[in-house]
CSV table of C-alpha atoms in Angstrom, one decimal:
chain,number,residue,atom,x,y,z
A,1,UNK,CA,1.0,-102.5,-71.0
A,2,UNK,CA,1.0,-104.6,-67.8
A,3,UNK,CA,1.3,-103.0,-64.4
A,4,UNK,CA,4.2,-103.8,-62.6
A,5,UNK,CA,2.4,-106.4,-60.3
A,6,UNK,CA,0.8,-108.4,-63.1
A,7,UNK,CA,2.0,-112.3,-64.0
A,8,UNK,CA,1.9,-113.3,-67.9
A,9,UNK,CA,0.2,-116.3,-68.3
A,10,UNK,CA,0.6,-118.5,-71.6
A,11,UNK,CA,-1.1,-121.6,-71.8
A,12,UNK,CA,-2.1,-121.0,-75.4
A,13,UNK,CA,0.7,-121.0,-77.8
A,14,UNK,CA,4.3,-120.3,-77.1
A,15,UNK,CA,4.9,-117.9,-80.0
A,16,UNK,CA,1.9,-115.9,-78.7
A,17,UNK,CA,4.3,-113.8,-76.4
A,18,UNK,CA,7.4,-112.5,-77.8
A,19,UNK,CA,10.1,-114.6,-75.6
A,20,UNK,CA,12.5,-112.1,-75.7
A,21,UNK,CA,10.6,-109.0,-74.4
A,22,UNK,CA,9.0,-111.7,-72.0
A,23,UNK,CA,12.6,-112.1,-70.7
A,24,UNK,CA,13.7,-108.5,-70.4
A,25,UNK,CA,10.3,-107.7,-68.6
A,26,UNK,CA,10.7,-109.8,-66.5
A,27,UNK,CA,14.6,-109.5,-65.4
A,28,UNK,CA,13.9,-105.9,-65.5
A,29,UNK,CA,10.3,-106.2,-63.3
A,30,UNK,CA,8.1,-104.8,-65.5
A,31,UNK,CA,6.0,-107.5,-64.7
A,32,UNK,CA,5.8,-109.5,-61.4
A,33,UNK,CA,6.2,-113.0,-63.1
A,34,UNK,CA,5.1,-115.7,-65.8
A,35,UNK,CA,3.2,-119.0,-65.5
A,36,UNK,CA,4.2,-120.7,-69.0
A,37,UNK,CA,2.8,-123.9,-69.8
A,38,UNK,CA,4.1,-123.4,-73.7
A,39,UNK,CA,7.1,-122.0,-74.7
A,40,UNK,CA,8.7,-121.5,-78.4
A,41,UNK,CA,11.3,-124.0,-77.8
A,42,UNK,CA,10.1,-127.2,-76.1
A,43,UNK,CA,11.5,-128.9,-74.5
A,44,UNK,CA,13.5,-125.9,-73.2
A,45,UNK,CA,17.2,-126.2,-73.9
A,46,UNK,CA,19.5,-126.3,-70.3
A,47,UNK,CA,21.2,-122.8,-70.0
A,48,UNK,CA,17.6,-121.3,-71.1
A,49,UNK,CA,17.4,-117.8,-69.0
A,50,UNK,CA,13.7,-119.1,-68.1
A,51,UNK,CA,15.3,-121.9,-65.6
A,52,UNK,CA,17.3,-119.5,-63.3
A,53,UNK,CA,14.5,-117.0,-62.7
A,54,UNK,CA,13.0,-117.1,-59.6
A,55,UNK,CA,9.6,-115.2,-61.0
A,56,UNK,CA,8.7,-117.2,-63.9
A,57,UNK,CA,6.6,-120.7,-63.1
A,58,UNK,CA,7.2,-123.0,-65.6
A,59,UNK,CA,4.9,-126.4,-65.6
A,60,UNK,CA,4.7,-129.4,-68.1
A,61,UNK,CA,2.6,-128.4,-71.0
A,62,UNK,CA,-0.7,-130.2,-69.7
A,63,UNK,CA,-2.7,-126.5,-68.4
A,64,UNK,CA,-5.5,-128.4,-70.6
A,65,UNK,CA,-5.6,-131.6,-67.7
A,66,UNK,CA,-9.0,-131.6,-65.7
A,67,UNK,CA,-11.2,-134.2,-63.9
A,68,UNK,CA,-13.9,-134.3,-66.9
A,69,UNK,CA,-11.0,-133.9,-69.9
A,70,UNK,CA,-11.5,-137.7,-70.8
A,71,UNK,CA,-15.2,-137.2,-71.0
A,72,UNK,CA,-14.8,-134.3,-72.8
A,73,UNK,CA,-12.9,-136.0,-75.5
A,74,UNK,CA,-15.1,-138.8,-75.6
A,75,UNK,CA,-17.9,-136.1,-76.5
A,76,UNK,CA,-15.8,-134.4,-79.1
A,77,UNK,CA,-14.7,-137.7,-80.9
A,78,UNK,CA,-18.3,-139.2,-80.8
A,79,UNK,CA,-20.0,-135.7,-82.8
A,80,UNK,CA,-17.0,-136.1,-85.3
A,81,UNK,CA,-17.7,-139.6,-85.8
A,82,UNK,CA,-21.3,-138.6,-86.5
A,83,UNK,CA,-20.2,-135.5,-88.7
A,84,UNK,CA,-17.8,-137.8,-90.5
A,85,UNK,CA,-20.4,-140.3,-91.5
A,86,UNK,CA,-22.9,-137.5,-92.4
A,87,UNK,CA,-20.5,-135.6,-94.3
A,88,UNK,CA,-20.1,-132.6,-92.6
A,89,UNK,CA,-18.0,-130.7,-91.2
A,90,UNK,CA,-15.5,-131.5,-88.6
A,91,UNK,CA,-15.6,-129.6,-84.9
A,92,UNK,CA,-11.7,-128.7,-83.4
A,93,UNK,CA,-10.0,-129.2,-87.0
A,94,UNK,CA,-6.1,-128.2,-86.5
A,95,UNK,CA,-4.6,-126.2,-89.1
A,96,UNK,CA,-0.7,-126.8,-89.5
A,97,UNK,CA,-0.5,-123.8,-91.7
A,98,UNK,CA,-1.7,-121.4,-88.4
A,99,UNK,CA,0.6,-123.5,-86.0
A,100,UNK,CA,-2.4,-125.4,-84.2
């Protein structure tokens, strides 16, 4: 349970958080508010209950931006190059089946 002034954020996975509990938490303040940079549904359909609360902070999908993200990449994709040509195993491999 979350106290009453706590904010849900998600910047994971949208299906992490049960939408519709999410909702009546939050229209019923049991929570304080979300910050949701994923959602089940993106892009979220107009009419969404999400758009007209005034508690809920809803941003563009890109929680994962930084200053040193495109050096981080360039780090990631350089040791998989490596492991690829060695033959070994691959770091950050997604896995449709899990939903990432």
């Amino acid at each position: 349970a979350m106290k009453g002034s706590a904010y849900l954020i998600n910047i994971g996975r949208g299906r992490t958080v049960d939408e519709g509990a999410m909702i009546k938490a939050l229209k019923e303040k049991w929570i304080a508010g979300a910050y949701l940079d994923c959602l089940v549904e993106e892009p979220l359909p107009k009419g969404h209950p999400l758009w007209e609360m005034e508690n809920v902070f809803l941003v563009p999908h890109d929680s994962h931006s930084s200053p040193y993200i495109g050096d981080r990449i360039v780090d990631i994709f350089c040791e998989n190059l490596k492991r690829y040509v060695e033959g070994r195993p691959l770091l950050h491999v997604c896995d449709p089946r899990r939903g990432y």
